[in-house]
Tab-separated table of C-alpha atoms in Angstrom:
chain	number	residue	atom	x	y	z
A	263	MET	CA	-2.317	-3.028	-27.574
A	264	LYS	CA	-1.799	-3.290	-23.821
A	265	VAL	CA	-2.695	-0.274	-21.702
A	266	LEU	CA	-1.843	-1.197	-18.105
A	267	PRO	CA	1.770	-1.985	-17.103
A	268	GLN	CA	2.561	-5.543	-18.157
A	269	GLU	CA	5.103	-6.117	-15.367
A	270	ILE	CA	2.183	-6.023	-12.917
A	271	ILE	CA	-0.018	-8.577	-14.662
A	272	GLU	CA	2.405	-11.201	-15.929
A	273	SER	CA	1.020	-14.694	-15.441
A	274	PRO	CA	2.861	-16.926	-12.996
A	275	PRO	CA	5.237	-19.372	-14.703
A	276	TRP	CA	4.069	-22.240	-12.485
A	277	HIS	CA	1.098	-24.302	-11.468
A	278	PRO	CA	0.708	-24.648	-7.698
A	279	ARG	CA	1.264	-28.064	-6.204
A	280	PHE	CA	-1.526	-28.504	-3.731
A	281	GLU	CA	-0.135	-31.797	-2.446
A	282	GLU	CA	3.373	-33.166	-2.071
A	283	PRO	CA	4.073	-35.409	-5.090
A	284	THR	CA	3.823	-39.061	-4.132
A	285	ILE	CA	7.128	-40.893	-4.407
A	286	CYS	CA	6.755	-43.919	-6.614
A	287	PRO	CA	7.733	-47.006	-4.588
A	288	PRO	CA	9.874	-49.769	-6.139
A	289	LEU	CA	7.847	-52.016	-8.392
A	290	ASP	CA	6.564	-54.954	-6.414
A	291	PHE	CA	7.836	-57.547	-8.901
A	292	ALA	CA	11.510	-58.424	-9.391
A	293	ARG	CA	11.536	-59.841	-12.870
A	294	ILE	CA	14.366	-59.578	-15.310
A	295	HIS	CA	12.176	-58.043	-18.005
A	296	LEU	CA	11.669	-54.982	-15.743
A	297	ILE	CA	15.357	-54.521	-14.987
A	298	LYS	CA	16.455	-51.298	-16.632
A	299	ASP	CA	20.109	-51.711	-17.586
A	300	LYS	CA	22.862	-54.254	-18.267
A	301	ASP	CA	24.364	-54.024	-14.793
A	302	GLY	CA	20.977	-54.874	-13.343
A	303	ILE	CA	20.644	-57.865	-15.651
A	304	ASP	CA	24.124	-59.142	-14.740
A	305	ASP	CA	23.294	-58.792	-11.059
A	306	TYR	CA	20.061	-60.694	-11.568
A	307	LEU	CA	21.840	-63.521	-13.410
A	308	ALA	CA	24.457	-63.785	-10.684
A	309	LYS	CA	21.751	-64.232	-8.057
A	310	ASN	CA	19.622	-66.598	-10.116
A	311	ILE	CA	22.020	-69.259	-11.374
A	312	LYS	CA	19.194	-71.635	-12.225
A	313	GLY	CA	18.794	-69.886	-15.567
A	314	LEU	CA	16.009	-68.016	-17.314
A	315	SER	CA	12.474	-69.018	-18.035
A	316	LYS	CA	11.138	-68.727	-21.588
A	317	GLN	CA	9.274	-65.579	-20.625
A	318	GLU	CA	12.351	-64.027	-19.047
A	319	ALA	CA	14.505	-64.912	-22.036
A	320	ALA	CA	11.977	-63.295	-24.400
A	321	ALA	CA	11.623	-60.258	-22.169
A	322	ASN	CA	15.379	-59.759	-22.150
A	323	ARG	CA	15.215	-59.155	-25.908
A	324	LYS	CA	12.534	-56.427	-25.593
A	325	SER	CA	12.807	-52.766	-24.627
A	326	TYR	CA	11.926	-51.584	-21.157
A	327	LYS	CA	8.818	-49.810	-22.487
A	328	GLU	CA	7.612	-52.942	-24.245
A	329	ASN	CA	7.982	-55.019	-21.115
A	330	ILE	CA	6.168	-52.409	-19.015
A	331	CYS	CA	3.285	-52.543	-21.484
A	332	ILE	CA	3.235	-56.355	-21.512
A	333	ASP	CA	3.101	-56.436	-17.727
A	334	MET	CA	0.194	-53.967	-17.722
A	335	LEU	CA	-1.746	-56.204	-20.088
A	336	ARG	CA	-0.940	-59.353	-18.132
A	337	GLN	CA	-2.351	-57.769	-15.002
A	338	GLY	CA	-5.453	-56.615	-16.826
A	339	TYR	CA	-4.730	-52.854	-16.902
A	340	HIS	CA	-5.859	-52.324	-20.476
A	341	LYS	CA	-6.885	-48.699	-19.921
A	342	SER	CA	-3.493	-47.882	-18.372
A	343	PHE	CA	-1.802	-49.531	-21.368
A	344	SER	CA	-3.834	-47.365	-23.747
A	345	GLU	CA	-3.156	-44.174	-21.736
A	346	LEU	CA	0.596	-44.860	-21.624
A	347	PHE	CA	0.654	-45.217	-25.413
A	348	THR	CA	-1.314	-41.967	-25.760
A	349	LEU	CA	1.158	-40.108	-23.540
A	350	ILE	CA	4.139	-41.455	-25.489
A	351	GLN	CA	2.548	-40.421	-28.798
A	352	LYS	CA	1.736	-36.948	-27.501
A	353	TRP	CA	5.276	-36.554	-26.127
A	354	ASN	CA	6.791	-37.577	-29.467
A	355	ALA	CA	4.484	-35.143	-31.285
A	356	LEU	CA	5.639	-32.307	-29.018
A	357	ARG	CA	9.250	-33.230	-29.743
A	358	GLU	CA	8.682	-33.266	-33.498
A	359	ALA	CA	6.825	-29.951	-33.374
A	360	ALA	CA	9.640	-28.315	-31.402
A	361	GLY	CA	12.201	-29.531	-33.924
A	362	PRO	CA	15.994	-29.982	-33.801
A	363	GLY	CA	17.808	-27.633	-31.451
A	364	SER	CA	14.919	-27.388	-28.970
A	365	ALA	CA	15.323	-28.402	-25.346
A	366	ILE	CA	12.931	-31.331	-25.677
A	367	TRP	CA	14.717	-32.548	-28.827
A	368	GLN	CA	17.979	-32.855	-26.911
A	369	ARG	CA	16.420	-35.091	-24.285
A	370	GLN	CA	15.901	-38.832	-24.398
A	371	SER	CA	12.504	-39.876	-25.664
A	372	LEU	CA	9.893	-40.833	-23.107
A	373	GLU	CA	10.367	-44.482	-24.069
A	374	GLU	CA	14.033	-44.219	-23.034
A	375	GLN	CA	13.356	-42.750	-19.580
A	376	PRO	CA	12.896	-45.828	-17.372
A	377	ASP	CA	12.409	-43.869	-14.134
A	378	LYS	CA	9.559	-41.868	-15.638
A	379	LEU	CA	8.069	-45.032	-17.120
A	380	ASP	CA	8.107	-46.517	-13.616
A	381	GLN	CA	6.136	-43.543	-12.297
A	382	LEU	CA	3.637	-43.690	-15.137
A	383	TYR	CA	3.175	-47.452	-14.650
A	384	HIS	CA	2.595	-46.990	-10.910
A	385	PHE	CA	0.153	-44.070	-11.017
A	386	LEU	CA	-1.775	-45.114	-14.136
A	387	THR	CA	-2.438	-48.623	-12.836
A	388	ARG	CA	-3.415	-47.323	-9.390
A	389	ALA	CA	-5.809	-44.819	-10.983
A	390	GLU	CA	-7.412	-47.585	-13.049
A	391	ALA	CA	-7.755	-49.865	-10.002
A	392	ALA	CA	-9.335	-47.014	-8.000
A	393	GLN	CA	-11.743	-46.291	-10.837
A	394	ARG	CA	-12.882	-49.927	-10.888
A	395	ALA	CA	-13.462	-49.737	-7.132
A	396	GLY	CA	-15.433	-46.483	-7.464
A	397	HIS	CA	-12.930	-44.421	-5.424
A	398	SER	CA	-12.908	-41.149	-7.362
A	399	GLU	CA	-10.667	-39.408	-4.779
A	400	GLU	CA	-7.884	-41.936	-5.399
A	401	VAL	CA	-8.396	-41.672	-9.155
A	402	PHE	CA	-7.942	-37.892	-8.944
A	403	ASP	CA	-4.846	-38.126	-6.711
A	404	ASN	CA	-3.122	-40.573	-9.046
A	405	GLN	CA	-4.046	-38.596	-12.163
A	406	LEU	CA	-2.579	-35.503	-10.480
A	407	ASN	CA	0.657	-37.387	-9.794
A	408	VAL	CA	0.806	-38.380	-13.465
A	409	ALA	CA	0.516	-34.674	-14.354
A	410	TYR	CA	3.353	-33.883	-11.936
A	411	CYS	CA	5.573	-36.218	-13.979
A	412	PHE	CA	5.532	-33.633	-16.781
A	413	ASP	CA	6.650	-30.417	-15.060
A	414	ASP	CA	9.194	-29.200	-17.620
A	415	PRO	CA	8.109	-26.103	-19.631
A	416	GLU	CA	8.366	-27.906	-22.954
A	417	GLU	CA	5.960	-30.586	-21.671
A	418	LYS	CA	3.278	-28.019	-20.846
A	419	GLN	CA	0.724	-29.298	-23.378
A	420	LEU	CA	0.993	-32.820	-22.010
A	421	ARG	CA	0.596	-31.548	-18.453
A	422	ASN	CA	-2.482	-29.532	-19.464
A	423	TYR	CA	-4.040	-32.619	-21.066
A	424	LEU	CA	-3.661	-34.456	-17.739
A	425	TYR	CA	-5.009	-31.520	-15.700
A	426	GLU	CA	-8.140	-31.616	-17.853
A	427	GLN	CA	-8.565	-35.282	-16.921
A	428	CYS	CA	-8.191	-34.324	-13.249
A	429	PHE	CA	-10.871	-31.659	-13.677
A	430	ASN	CA	-13.337	-34.164	-15.143
A	431	THR	CA	-12.682	-36.611	-12.296
A	432	ALA	CA	-13.028	-33.871	-9.658
A	433	GLN	CA	-16.627	-33.249	-10.709
A	434	LEU	CA	-17.484	-36.773	-9.494
A	435	ILE	CA	-16.119	-36.235	-5.971
A	436	LYS	CA	-18.677	-35.225	-3.352
A	437	THR	CA	-17.033	-36.326	-0.098
A	438	ASP	CA	-14.045	-34.010	0.456
A	439	GLY	CA	-15.804	-30.677	0.929
A	440	GLY	CA	-14.856	-29.470	-2.548
A	441	LYS	CA	-11.085	-29.572	-1.965
A	442	ARG	CA	-10.194	-31.464	-5.129
A	443	GLN	CA	-12.668	-29.468	-7.207
A	444	ALA	CA	-10.928	-26.315	-5.978
A	445	GLN	CA	-7.543	-27.690	-7.048
A	446	ALA	CA	-8.915	-28.615	-10.460
A	447	HIS	CA	-10.479	-25.172	-10.998
A	448	ALA	CA	-7.157	-23.499	-10.115
A	449	HIS	CA	-5.280	-25.573	-12.702
A	450	MET	CA	-7.934	-25.008	-15.379
A	451	GLY	CA	-7.863	-21.282	-14.667
A	452	LEU	CA	-4.112	-21.168	-15.252
A	453	ILE	CA	-4.416	-23.235	-18.434
A	454	ASN	CA	-7.045	-20.873	-19.867
A	455	GLU	CA	-5.031	-17.836	-18.798
A	456	GLU	CA	-1.935	-19.209	-20.561
A	457	GLN	CA	-4.013	-19.718	-23.706
A	458	GLY	CA	-5.420	-16.181	-23.570
A	459	HIS	CA	-8.994	-17.198	-22.624
A	460	VAL	CA	-9.314	-14.564	-19.911
A	461	MET	CA	-13.075	-14.834	-19.322
A	462	LYS	CA	-12.936	-18.626	-18.958
A	463	ALA	CA	-9.965	-18.276	-16.620
A	464	ALA	CA	-11.924	-15.789	-14.496
A	465	GLU	CA	-14.825	-18.244	-14.206
A	466	HIS	CA	-12.517	-21.007	-12.949
A	467	TYR	CA	-10.751	-18.676	-10.498
A	468	GLU	CA	-14.098	-17.452	-9.134
A	469	ALA	CA	-15.161	-21.075	-8.590
A	470	PHE	CA	-11.790	-21.715	-6.902
A	471	TYR	CA	-12.375	-18.743	-4.595
A	472	GLN	CA	-15.938	-19.763	-3.688
A	473	LEU	CA	-14.887	-23.347	-2.906
A	474	THR	CA	-12.059	-22.185	-0.608
A	475	GLU	CA	-13.880	-19.489	1.376
A	476	GLY	CA	-13.572	-20.285	5.080
A	477	SER	CA	-11.282	-23.273	4.487
A	478	THR	CA	-7.857	-23.867	6.055
A	479	TRP	CA	-6.457	-25.920	3.159
A	480	LYS	CA	-2.832	-25.125	2.280
A	481	ASP	CA	-0.548	-25.969	-0.620
A	482	GLU	CA	2.918	-27.465	-0.242
A	483	THR	CA	4.458	-23.999	0.332
A	484	GLY	CA	2.119	-23.208	3.232
A	485	HIS	CA	-0.103	-20.735	1.368
A	486	THR	CA	-3.821	-21.137	1.949
A	487	TYR	CA	-5.939	-22.067	-1.036
A	488	ASN	CA	-8.051	-18.961	-0.453
A	489	SER	CA	-5.055	-16.604	-0.586
A	490	LEU	CA	-4.015	-18.240	-3.881
A	491	ALA	CA	-7.546	-17.752	-5.202
A	492	CYS	CA	-7.401	-14.070	-4.234
A	493	GLU	CA	-4.067	-13.676	-6.031
A	494	HIS	CA	-5.340	-15.333	-9.197
A	495	LEU	CA	-8.539	-13.266	-9.207
A	496	TRP	CA	-6.571	-10.058	-8.547
A	497	ARG	CA	-4.387	-10.753	-11.571
A	498	ILE	CA	-7.195	-11.871	-13.891
A	499	TYR	CA	-9.339	-8.843	-13.001
A	500	ILE	CA	-6.451	-6.551	-13.973
A	501	LEU	CA	-6.070	-8.476	-17.243
A	502	LEU	CA	-9.798	-8.116	-17.895
A	503	ALA	CA	-9.639	-4.390	-17.150
A	504	ASP	CA	-6.742	-4.068	-19.606
A	505	LYS	CA	-8.814	-5.676	-22.361
A	506	MET	CA	-11.761	-3.407	-21.489
A	507	LEU	CA	-9.524	-0.364	-21.883
A	508	GLU	CA	-8.459	-1.588	-25.315
A	509	ASN	CA	-12.166	-1.518	-26.212
A	510	LYS	CA	-12.657	1.938	-24.597
A	511	GLU	CA	-14.882	0.415	-21.869
A	512	GLN	CA	-13.505	2.636	-19.122
A	513	GLN	CA	-16.383	2.393	-16.637
A	514	GLN	CA	-16.386	-1.390	-16.836
A	515	ALA	CA	-12.629	-1.369	-16.308
A	516	ILE	CA	-13.076	0.771	-13.190
A	517	LYS	CA	-15.616	-1.673	-11.722
A	518	THR	CA	-13.334	-4.611	-12.475
A	519	LEU	CA	-10.295	-2.967	-10.862
A	520	ILE	CA	-12.320	-2.192	-7.740
A	521	LYS	CA	-12.968	-5.956	-7.557
A	522	ALA	CA	-9.201	-6.523	-7.924
A	523	ILE	CA	-8.551	-4.213	-4.940
A	524	ARG	CA	-11.174	-6.105	-2.941
A	525	MET	CA	-9.442	-9.414	-3.720
A	526	ALA	CA	-6.060	-7.999	-2.683
A	527	LYS	CA	-7.499	-6.851	0.643
A	528	THR	CA	-9.215	-10.188	1.225
A	529	GLY	CA	-5.951	-12.001	0.522
A	530	GLY	CA	-4.087	-9.659	2.881
A	531	ASP	CA	-1.459	-8.715	0.286
A	532	LYS	CA	-0.571	-5.006	0.524
A	533	LYS	CA	1.637	-5.036	-2.569
A	534	MET	CA	-1.197	-6.377	-4.710
A	535	GLU	CA	-3.481	-3.747	-3.190
A	536	GLY	CA	-1.009	-0.991	-4.077
A	537	GLU	CA	-0.588	-2.246	-7.648
A	538	ALA	CA	-4.348	-2.515	-8.179
A	539	ALA	CA	-4.850	1.000	-6.787
A	540	TYR	CA	-2.161	2.302	-9.158
A	541	CYS	CA	-3.907	0.664	-12.140
A	542	LEU	CA	-7.254	2.092	-11.024
A	543	SER	CA	-5.768	5.589	-10.854
A	544	LEU	CA	-4.558	5.247	-14.456
A	545	VAL	CA	-8.050	4.318	-15.631
A	546	TYR	CA	-9.600	7.279	-13.822
A	547	HIS	CA	-6.996	9.494	-15.530
A	548	PHE	CA	-7.887	8.008	-18.947
A	549	ALA	CA	-11.545	8.724	-18.114
A	550	GLY	CA	-10.719	12.388	-17.396
A	551	GLU	CA	-11.313	12.127	-13.626
A	552	ASP	CA	-7.906	13.436	-12.549
A	553	LYS	CA	-8.959	14.457	-9.049
A	554	THR	CA	-10.036	10.897	-8.229
A	555	ALA	CA	-6.913	9.533	-9.946
A	556	LEU	CA	-4.618	11.674	-7.759
A	557	SER	CA	-6.479	10.649	-4.607
A	558	ILE	CA	-6.039	6.940	-5.413
A	559	LEU	CA	-2.397	7.498	-6.374
A	560	ASN	CA	-1.820	8.939	-2.894
A	561	THR	CA	-3.181	5.694	-1.435
A	562	SER	CA	-0.872	3.712	-3.695
A	563	ILE	CA	2.112	5.851	-2.682
A	564	LYS	CA	1.415	5.289	1.022
A	565	ILE	CA	1.317	1.523	0.501
A	566	PHE	CA	4.534	1.440	-1.560
A	567	THR	CA	6.286	3.707	0.945
A	568	ALA	CA	5.391	1.351	3.809
A	569	LEU	CA	6.651	-1.601	1.752
A	570	HIS	CA	9.853	0.229	0.662
A	571	ASP	CA	8.892	-0.737	-2.897
A	572	SER	CA	11.137	1.366	-5.170
A	573	ALA	CA	9.568	0.169	-8.428
A	574	GLY	CA	6.050	0.886	-7.189
A	575	LEU	CA	7.020	4.319	-5.871
A	576	LYS	CA	8.584	5.265	-9.187
A	577	ARG	CA	5.459	4.301	-11.137
A	578	ALA	CA	3.100	6.079	-8.736
A	579	TYR	CA	5.083	9.342	-8.538
A	580	GLU	CA	5.690	9.314	-12.295
A	581	ALA	CA	1.942	9.007	-12.883
A	582	THR	CA	1.289	11.825	-10.395
A	583	ASP	CA	3.834	13.992	-12.191
A	584	LYS	CA	2.232	13.391	-15.607
A	585	ILE	CA	-1.251	14.246	-14.360
A	586	LEU	CA	-0.159	17.450	-12.615
A	587	VAL	CA	1.991	18.607	-15.533
A	588	SER	CA	-0.886	17.937	-17.952
A	589	GLN	CA	-2.969	20.291	-15.794
A	590	GLY	CA	-0.231	22.947	-15.895
A	591	LYS	CA	0.582	22.438	-12.185
A	592	VAL	CA	4.336	22.149	-12.635
A	593	ALA	CA	5.181	23.723	-9.266
A	594	GLU	CA	2.885	21.277	-7.461
A	595	SER	CA	4.440	18.383	-9.359
A	596	LEU	CA	7.916	19.496	-8.294
A	597	THR	CA	6.710	19.663	-4.683
A	598	TYR	CA	5.466	16.067	-4.885
A	599	LEU	CA	8.718	14.880	-6.434
A	600	GLU	CA	10.822	16.701	-3.821
A	601	GLU	CA	8.733	14.883	-1.217
A	602	PHE	CA	9.467	11.627	-3.051
A	603	LYS	CA	13.191	12.387	-2.941
A	604	LYS	CA	13.063	13.192	0.769
A	605	VAL	CA	11.120	10.020	1.613
A	606	ALA	CA	13.559	7.927	-0.431
A	607	GLU	CA	16.586	9.477	1.283
A	608	ASN	CA	15.110	8.903	4.743
A	609	ALA	CA	14.370	5.257	3.882
A	610	ASN	CA	17.824	4.741	2.275
A	611	LEU	CA	16.224	3.722	-1.013
A	612	SER	CA	19.028	4.618	-3.416
A	613	GLN	CA	17.060	3.484	-6.484
A	614	SER	CA	14.161	5.742	-5.497
A	615	VAL	CA	16.525	8.669	-4.894
A	616	VAL	CA	17.802	8.230	-8.446
A	617	ASP	CA	14.249	7.968	-9.805
A	618	ALA	CA	13.150	11.137	-7.993
A	619	CYS	CA	16.156	13.157	-9.161
A	620	VAL	CA	15.723	12.004	-12.756
A	621	LEU	CA	12.015	12.902	-12.742
A	622	ILE	CA	12.764	16.375	-11.342
A	623	GLY	CA	15.654	16.840	-13.767
A	624	ASN	CA	13.418	15.910	-16.705
A	625	ILE	CA	10.902	18.604	-15.733
A	626	TYR	CA	13.592	21.299	-15.602
A	627	ASN	CA	15.209	20.013	-18.790
A	628	ALA	CA	11.893	20.092	-20.685
A	629	ARG	CA	11.398	23.724	-19.632
A	630	GLY	CA	14.843	24.919	-20.642
A	631	ASN	CA	16.248	25.316	-17.115
A	632	TYR	CA	19.368	23.341	-17.928
A	633	ASP	CA	21.352	24.456	-14.867
A	634	LYS	CA	18.725	22.996	-12.498
A	635	ALA	CA	18.338	19.927	-14.711
A	636	LEU	CA	22.086	19.302	-14.545
A	637	GLU	CA	22.026	19.794	-10.768
A	638	TYR	CA	19.432	17.038	-10.264
A	639	PHE	CA	20.900	14.711	-12.877
A	640	THR	CA	24.238	15.045	-11.074
A	641	GLN	CA	22.558	14.129	-7.799
A	642	ALA	CA	21.049	11.101	-9.532
A	643	PHE	CA	24.506	10.115	-10.792
A	644	GLU	CA	25.992	10.402	-7.312
A	645	ALA	CA	23.182	8.304	-5.799
A	646	ALA	CA	23.640	5.667	-8.507
A	647	ASN	CA	27.360	5.535	-7.762
A	648	THR	CA	26.747	4.861	-4.072
A	649	SER	CA	24.549	1.888	-4.978
A	650	ASN	CA	27.400	0.303	-7.007
A	651	ASN	CA	24.983	-0.169	-9.901
A	652	LEU	CA	27.110	0.331	-13.024
A	653	SER	CA	24.166	0.205	-15.430
A	654	LEU	CA	22.259	2.814	-13.421
A	655	ALA	CA	25.360	5.022	-13.121
A	656	ASN	CA	25.849	4.931	-16.891
A	657	GLU	CA	22.202	5.800	-17.454
A	658	THR	CA	22.366	8.827	-15.168
A	659	ARG	CA	25.695	9.851	-16.726
A	660	THR	CA	23.829	10.008	-20.030
A	661	TYR	CA	21.223	12.333	-18.498
A	662	CYS	CA	24.040	14.604	-17.333
A	663	GLY	CA	25.504	14.630	-20.822
A	664	ILE	CA	22.141	15.563	-22.318
A	665	ALA	CA	21.688	18.476	-19.905
A	666	ARG	CA	25.232	19.734	-20.549
A	667	ALA	CA	24.708	19.501	-24.307
A	668	HIS	CA	21.452	21.471	-24.058
A	669	LYS	CA	23.167	24.062	-21.902
A	670	LEU	CA	26.005	24.342	-24.424
A	671	MET	CA	23.655	24.654	-27.376
A	672	VAL	CA	21.949	27.735	-25.877
A	673	VAL	CA	25.209	29.715	-25.907
A	674	PHE	CA	26.365	28.173	-29.165
A	675	ASN	CA	23.127	29.073	-30.958
A	676	SER	CA	23.170	32.610	-29.601
A	677	HIS	CA	26.565	33.204	-31.216
A	678	ILE	CA	25.417	31.608	-34.465
A	679	ALA	CA	22.369	33.867	-34.514
A	680	ALA	CA	24.433	37.028	-33.795
A	681	GLU	CA	26.278	36.774	-37.131
A	682	ASP	CA	29.017	39.235	-36.125
A	683	PRO	CA	32.847	39.039	-36.148
A	684	ILE	CA	33.165	38.851	-32.356
A	685	SER	CA	30.755	35.924	-32.085
A	686	LEU	CA	32.577	34.199	-34.930
A	687	LYS	CA	35.898	34.640	-33.079
A	688	TYR	CA	34.350	33.090	-29.959
A	689	LEU	CA	33.159	30.079	-31.963
A	690	LEU	CA	36.502	29.577	-33.704
A	691	ALA	CA	38.399	29.827	-30.420
A	692	TRP	CA	36.050	27.307	-28.797
A	693	LYS	CA	36.305	24.925	-31.761
A	694	GLU	CA	40.108	24.852	-31.431
A	695	ASN	CA	40.068	24.177	-27.666
A	696	ARG	CA	36.966	22.083	-26.886
A	697	SER	CA	38.811	18.996	-25.663
A	698	ASP	CA	37.228	19.287	-22.194
A	699	VAL	CA	33.677	19.654	-20.876
A	700	CYS	CA	33.460	23.223	-19.598
A	701	THR	CA	30.881	25.220	-17.711
A	702	ASP	CA	31.096	27.854	-20.441
A	703	PRO	CA	33.142	26.691	-23.432
A	704	LEU	CA	32.759	30.089	-25.204
A	705	THR	CA	34.417	32.288	-22.556
A	706	VAL	CA	37.590	33.585	-24.264
A	707	GLU	CA	39.655	36.749	-24.258
A	708	LEU	CA	39.259	38.790	-27.438
A	709	ASP	CA	43.019	39.034	-27.895
A	710	GLY	CA	43.300	35.228	-27.829
A	711	GLU	CA	45.909	35.282	-25.032
A	712	THR	CA	43.941	33.123	-22.591
A	713	SER	CA	42.424	29.691	-22.958
A	714	PRO	CA	38.800	29.644	-24.126
A	715	CYS	CA	37.775	27.345	-21.290
A	716	GLU	CA	38.777	26.188	-17.847
A	717	PRO	CA	39.204	22.485	-16.991
A	718	PRO	CA	36.075	20.811	-15.603
A	719	PRO	CA	35.717	19.840	-11.956
A	720	GLU	CA	37.148	16.391	-11.225
A	721	THR	CA	33.825	15.240	-9.735
A	722	SER	CA	31.840	15.948	-12.898
A	723	PRO	CA	29.798	12.906	-13.894
A	724	CYS	CA	30.422	13.776	-17.542
A	725	GLU	CA	34.178	14.376	-17.366
A	726	SER	CA	34.880	11.311	-19.495
A	727	LEU	CA	32.543	12.427	-22.293
A	728	PRO	CA	34.311	14.415	-25.065
A	729	GLU	CA	32.360	17.530	-26.025
A	730	THR	CA	32.419	16.508	-29.637
A	731	GLN	CA	30.335	13.458	-28.682
A	732	ILE	CA	27.898	15.523	-26.605
A	733	LEU	CA	27.432	18.119	-29.331
A	734	ASP	CA	27.203	15.607	-32.132
A	735	HIS	CA	24.440	13.637	-30.348
A	736	SER	CA	22.428	16.552	-28.952
């Protein structure tokens, strides 16, 4: 069971590309057995009217994959030949495991993708040549480019297999200042994180961080390696803290989250710092240290306010509200939430205005003050309307309906409990005329000459909800 909010600690759906993928150049041999399609063969024949050699004639009868493999063997790349076969077998196994209807099943097999076969031929043979020459850096770079060939989600297991090869090669490199080792540790950290091995992932991320301290290396998006290491450590420390909370290890979780905050600060990411502070406040609350929790929540609120982060503000103020209400400090909680509403209005954060009004309305609704609850739910509805968010408007409309139903039930139940003829007449009159939502559906004249209710205001957020629906679902 997860304890901390999962939207904060979701793993990234990508592996960083530390280098631009190398574009595979055209193969440096123009032989008919490496031409990929019929048009290419016809073009070749037109330009070579002398006819085909025996080898070319035989090659023309073989598949493109077979001819790629034959060429590898002719040039002495036996290891590349073996690795290509391994990759094809693994790809086919993934396809079979996924089964009919899967994305990978709908695609052509690896053997029928000539462009990808070209890339594999190029990078595998270059890696083997570099290995023979003792150039581990080139081996690593070419292995990494092979891994980049398999970047589709359904090919993840194949990509991970190749990243593991890169990691083993990186351990042999001593001349680049640890750059390639850092890349390999980052990939292995993500692989272990995907597989749920959080402790192993943390070890790789810590090695990644140590290798990149003080460096200026950047990935293809311009992010420094060190900032990526800080982000990965921030996330993995929160994941570790979550697992510690599952095991009731609250003090260990606190220490781990403090490390997450330190990583966020080192990486210069205020949003990560705010999220880690929010998580830390929750753990202090679970540990019964509410004073410390509220202090850290204030820090989180300041960060989210500066970032205009509506989602973060909602979580932080909601947590503050729960702590204060649990201590019986309802008035103080309302003060905080009114402050939230004011800050949101000043910053033109319509989502946060809605969140604040709903939180305040829920407090009043839970304490039976249905008039005040309806007032704030109506404000939430109006704010949602201005944001042109239909889903949000419908949600707040529901809150208004709930408050109106609760308000109605108070009067309704009082007449039921009275058990006298006058109360019964009120109820019967209301039952016959409850087609509209009214402020007081039970206000009728005893002689029955006047209508038991007045029409609702046109601006009511619940005007389209029949009272029968509100009453039936309350």
